[in-house]
XYZ file of C-alpha atoms in Angstrom:
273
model
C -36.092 -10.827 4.607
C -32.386 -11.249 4.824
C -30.193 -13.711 6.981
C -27.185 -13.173 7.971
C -24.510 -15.848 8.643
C -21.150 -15.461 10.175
C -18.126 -17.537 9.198
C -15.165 -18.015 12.138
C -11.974 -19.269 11.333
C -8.344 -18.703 12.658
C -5.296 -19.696 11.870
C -1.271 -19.031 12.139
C 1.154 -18.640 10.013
C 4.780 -17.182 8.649
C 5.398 -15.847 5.636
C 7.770 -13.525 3.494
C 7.314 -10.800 1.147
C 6.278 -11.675 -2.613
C 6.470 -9.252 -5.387
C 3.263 -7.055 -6.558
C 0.798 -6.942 -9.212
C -2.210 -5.252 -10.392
C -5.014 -6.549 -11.611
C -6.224 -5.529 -15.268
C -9.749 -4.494 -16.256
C -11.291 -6.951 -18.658
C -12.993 -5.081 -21.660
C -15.173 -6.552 -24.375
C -13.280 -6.424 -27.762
C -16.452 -4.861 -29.269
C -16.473 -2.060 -26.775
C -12.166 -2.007 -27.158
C -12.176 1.403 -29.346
C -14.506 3.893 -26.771
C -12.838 2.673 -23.793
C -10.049 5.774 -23.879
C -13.123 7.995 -24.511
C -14.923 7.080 -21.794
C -12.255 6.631 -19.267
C -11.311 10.340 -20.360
C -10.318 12.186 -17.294
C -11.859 9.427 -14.931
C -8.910 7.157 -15.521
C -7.706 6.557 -11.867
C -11.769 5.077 -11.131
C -10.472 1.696 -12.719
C -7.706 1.451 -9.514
C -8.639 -0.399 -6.455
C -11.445 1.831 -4.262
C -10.041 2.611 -0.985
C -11.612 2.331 2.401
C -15.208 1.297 0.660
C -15.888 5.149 0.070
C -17.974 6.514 -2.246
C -16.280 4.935 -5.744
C -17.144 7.960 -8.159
C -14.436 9.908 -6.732
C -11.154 9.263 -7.914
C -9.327 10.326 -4.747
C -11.010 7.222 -3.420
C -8.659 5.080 -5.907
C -5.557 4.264 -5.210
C -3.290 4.128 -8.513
C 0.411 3.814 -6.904
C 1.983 1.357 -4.581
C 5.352 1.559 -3.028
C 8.063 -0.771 -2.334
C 10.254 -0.270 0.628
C 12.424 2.423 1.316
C 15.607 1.753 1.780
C 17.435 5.006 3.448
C 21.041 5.219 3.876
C 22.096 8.173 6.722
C 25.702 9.732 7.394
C 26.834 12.546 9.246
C 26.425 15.295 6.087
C 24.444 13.386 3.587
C 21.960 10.325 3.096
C 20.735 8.589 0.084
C 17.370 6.988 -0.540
C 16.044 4.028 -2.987
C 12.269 2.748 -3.438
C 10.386 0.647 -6.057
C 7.138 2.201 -7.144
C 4.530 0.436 -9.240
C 2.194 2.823 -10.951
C -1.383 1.997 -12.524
C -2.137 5.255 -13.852
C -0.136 8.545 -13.802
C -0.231 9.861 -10.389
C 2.012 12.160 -8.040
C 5.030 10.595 -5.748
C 5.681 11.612 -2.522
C 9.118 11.829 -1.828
C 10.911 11.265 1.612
C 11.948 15.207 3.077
C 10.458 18.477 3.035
C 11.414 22.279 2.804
C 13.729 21.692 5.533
C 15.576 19.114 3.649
C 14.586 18.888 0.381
C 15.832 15.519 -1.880
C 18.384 16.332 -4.285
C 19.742 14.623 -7.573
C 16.451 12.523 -8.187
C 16.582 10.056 -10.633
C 14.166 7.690 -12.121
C 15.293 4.158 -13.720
C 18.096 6.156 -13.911
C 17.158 9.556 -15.536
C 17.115 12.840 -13.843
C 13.888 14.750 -12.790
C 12.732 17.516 -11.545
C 11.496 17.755 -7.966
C 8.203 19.813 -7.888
C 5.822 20.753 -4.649
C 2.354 18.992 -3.965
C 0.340 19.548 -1.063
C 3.441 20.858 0.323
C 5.870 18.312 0.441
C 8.391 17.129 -2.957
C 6.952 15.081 -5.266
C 7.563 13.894 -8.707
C 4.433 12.736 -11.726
C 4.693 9.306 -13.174
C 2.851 7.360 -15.590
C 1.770 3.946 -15.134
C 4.669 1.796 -15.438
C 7.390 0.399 -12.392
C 10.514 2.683 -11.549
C 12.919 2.191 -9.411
C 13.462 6.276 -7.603
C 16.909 7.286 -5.915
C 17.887 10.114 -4.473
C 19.937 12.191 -2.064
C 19.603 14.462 0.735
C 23.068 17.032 2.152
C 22.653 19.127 5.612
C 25.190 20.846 7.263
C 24.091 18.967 10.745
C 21.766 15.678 10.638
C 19.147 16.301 11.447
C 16.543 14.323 14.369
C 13.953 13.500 12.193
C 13.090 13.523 8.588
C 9.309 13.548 6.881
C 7.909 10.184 5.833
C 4.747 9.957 3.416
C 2.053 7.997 5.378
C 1.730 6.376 1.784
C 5.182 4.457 2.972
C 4.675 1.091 5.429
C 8.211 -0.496 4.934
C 11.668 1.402 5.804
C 15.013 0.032 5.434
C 17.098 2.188 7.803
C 20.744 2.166 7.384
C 22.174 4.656 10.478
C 25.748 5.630 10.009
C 26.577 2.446 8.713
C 24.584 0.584 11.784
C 20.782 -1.182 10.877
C 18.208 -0.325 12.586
C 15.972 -2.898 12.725
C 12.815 -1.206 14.738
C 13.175 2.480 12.649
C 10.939 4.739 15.332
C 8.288 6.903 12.879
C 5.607 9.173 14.395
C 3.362 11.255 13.199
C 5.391 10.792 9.526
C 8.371 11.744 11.103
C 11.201 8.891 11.311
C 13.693 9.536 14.125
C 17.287 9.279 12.757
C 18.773 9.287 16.476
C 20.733 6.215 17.616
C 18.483 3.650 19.590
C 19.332 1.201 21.427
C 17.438 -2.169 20.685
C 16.721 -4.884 23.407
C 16.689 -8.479 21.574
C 14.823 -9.353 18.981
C 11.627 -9.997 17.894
C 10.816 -12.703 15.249
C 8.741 -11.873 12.597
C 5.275 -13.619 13.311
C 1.534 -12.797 12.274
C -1.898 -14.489 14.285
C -4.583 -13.860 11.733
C -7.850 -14.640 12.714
C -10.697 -14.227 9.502
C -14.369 -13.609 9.653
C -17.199 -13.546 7.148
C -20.742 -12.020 7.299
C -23.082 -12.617 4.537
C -26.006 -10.845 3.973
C -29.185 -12.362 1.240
C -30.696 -10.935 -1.340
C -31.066 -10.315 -5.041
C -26.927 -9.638 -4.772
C -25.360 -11.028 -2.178
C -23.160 -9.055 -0.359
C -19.650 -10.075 1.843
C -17.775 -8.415 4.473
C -14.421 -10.742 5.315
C -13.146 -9.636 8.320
C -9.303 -10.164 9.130
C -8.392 -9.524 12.161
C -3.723 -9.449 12.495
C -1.973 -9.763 15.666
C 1.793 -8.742 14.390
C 5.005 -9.039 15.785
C 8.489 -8.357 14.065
C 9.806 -5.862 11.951
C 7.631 -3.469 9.462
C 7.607 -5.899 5.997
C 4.885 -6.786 2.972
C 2.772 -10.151 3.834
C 0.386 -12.363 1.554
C -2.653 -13.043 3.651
C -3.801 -16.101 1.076
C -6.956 -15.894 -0.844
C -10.395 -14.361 0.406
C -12.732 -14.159 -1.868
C -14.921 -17.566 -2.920
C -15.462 -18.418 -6.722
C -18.187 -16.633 -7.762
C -17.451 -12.951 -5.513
C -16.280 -9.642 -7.293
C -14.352 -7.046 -5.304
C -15.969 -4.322 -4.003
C -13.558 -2.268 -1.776
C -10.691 -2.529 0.773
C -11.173 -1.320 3.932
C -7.374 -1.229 5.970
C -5.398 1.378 8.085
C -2.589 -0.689 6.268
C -1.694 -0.660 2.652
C -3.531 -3.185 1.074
C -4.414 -4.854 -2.127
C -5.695 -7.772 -3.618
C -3.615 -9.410 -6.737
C -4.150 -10.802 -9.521
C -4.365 -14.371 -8.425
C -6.692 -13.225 -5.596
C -4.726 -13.245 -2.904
C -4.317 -10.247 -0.232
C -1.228 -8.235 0.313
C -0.578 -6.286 3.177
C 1.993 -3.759 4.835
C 1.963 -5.058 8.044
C 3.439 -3.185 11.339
C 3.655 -4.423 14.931
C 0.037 -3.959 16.637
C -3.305 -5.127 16.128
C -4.943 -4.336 12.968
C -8.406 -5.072 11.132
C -9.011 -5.503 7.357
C -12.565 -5.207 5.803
C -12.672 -6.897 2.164
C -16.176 -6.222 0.526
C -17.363 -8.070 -1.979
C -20.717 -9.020 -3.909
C -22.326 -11.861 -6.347
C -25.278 -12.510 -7.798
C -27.424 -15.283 -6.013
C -26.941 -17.356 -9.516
C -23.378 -17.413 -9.834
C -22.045 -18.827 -6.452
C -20.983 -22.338 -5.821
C -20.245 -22.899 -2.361
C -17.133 -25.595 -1.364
């Protein structure tokens, strides 16, 4: 029979951005030579499972995470500049589409090649962190421009002006002037949950609930996971990861938004504090 107990705690806090890592797969040194063999074609399983789907498919793994875009508009041109940390070779969705494609794309300051995946420009990487830059010319600007939903963080530069609040729907961020009302201070109620549920492994569902307010920006959440739990999946309508030191990143936007870490342990291994 299984019991299940439920943790409450709340708290709030401030915080600023930190920089990001990835965590690394331990592998035992005797199994060291077959481990290119047998990650063959499955590579992209060893990055973080996404949305606690089924973790055999490797569209269920996410192997890149952006930095901010920073996105400089004028009346003729605009330039763009984001950090991109790779775990294993992937595509990049670049900002624009047909309509206005990115020009002059360089990577840690090489030229390449635009190509076309599902649709919209994008350039292959392999694991490694690159700094991309580019640049977009139209004869008129243009109201909006095409966003990947993979982006949660845009520094918007308008005709010199910045816009603190940049407007995106539906991937499309607005490029029109807006006028802003005050400000906002940047400010996060987090409220954190646990359910535990018995058995031979002992499965945990954290539940963190954000109340955020401020401008679109990368937060550290603190640690979730007690000695003794492994990972399972990340469940998050933001981008979301846990680092190496255990503690959860997040993309956060204005709104209310709900994070599901899952997790499991054998019965033998925990130590509660």
């Amino acid at each position: 029979m299984k019991n299940n107990f439920l943790f409450i705690f709340s708290l709030i806090f401030f915080s600023f951005s930190s920089p990001i890592s990835f965590a690394n797969t331990d592998i035992p040194s005797i199994l060291e030579p077959w481990s290119d063999w047998v990650k063959k074609g499955n590579e992209k399983l060893a990055c973080p499972n996404v949305n606690n789907k089924n973790l055999n498919n490797i569209n269920n793994h996410l192997c890149a995470w952006s930095g901010a875009l920073t996105l400089e508009i004028n009346t003729l041109s605009a330039r763009f500049e984001q950090e991109w940390f790779i775990q294993e070779k992937s595509f990049i969705p670049l900002p624009g589409g047909k309509k206005q494609w990115p020009q002059e794309v360089s990577v840690n300051g090489k030229k390449l090649p635009v190509i076309t995946k599902f649709g919209n420009p994008s350039i292959e990487l392999r694991a490694g962190q690159y700094s991309i830059k580019g640049e977009f010319h139209w004869l008129k600007k243009p109201e909006t421009i095409h966003i990947p939903s993979q982006y949660a963080v845009i520094n918007l530069v308008n005709e010199g002006e910045k816009v603190t609040f940049p407007k995106v729907a539906n991937n499309k961020l607005w490029l029109a002037h807006t006028s802003e009302k005050g400000t906002v201070d940047d400010a996060i109620k987090l409220e954190v949950s646990r359910k535990i549920e018995d058995g031979a492994i002992i499965k945990l569902t954290t539940y963190i609930t954000l109340n955020v307010s401020g401008k679109m920006r990368e937060e550290p959440l603190g640690k979730v996971l007690p000695a003794g739990f492994q990972l399972a999946s990340i469940q998050s309508e933001l981008p979301t990861f846990i680092d190496t030191n255990g503690v959860v990143h997040t993309k956060v936007r204005p709104g209310e938004w709900t994070i599901k870490v899952h997790a499991f342990s054998e019965a033998t291994l925990l130590t509660w504090q």
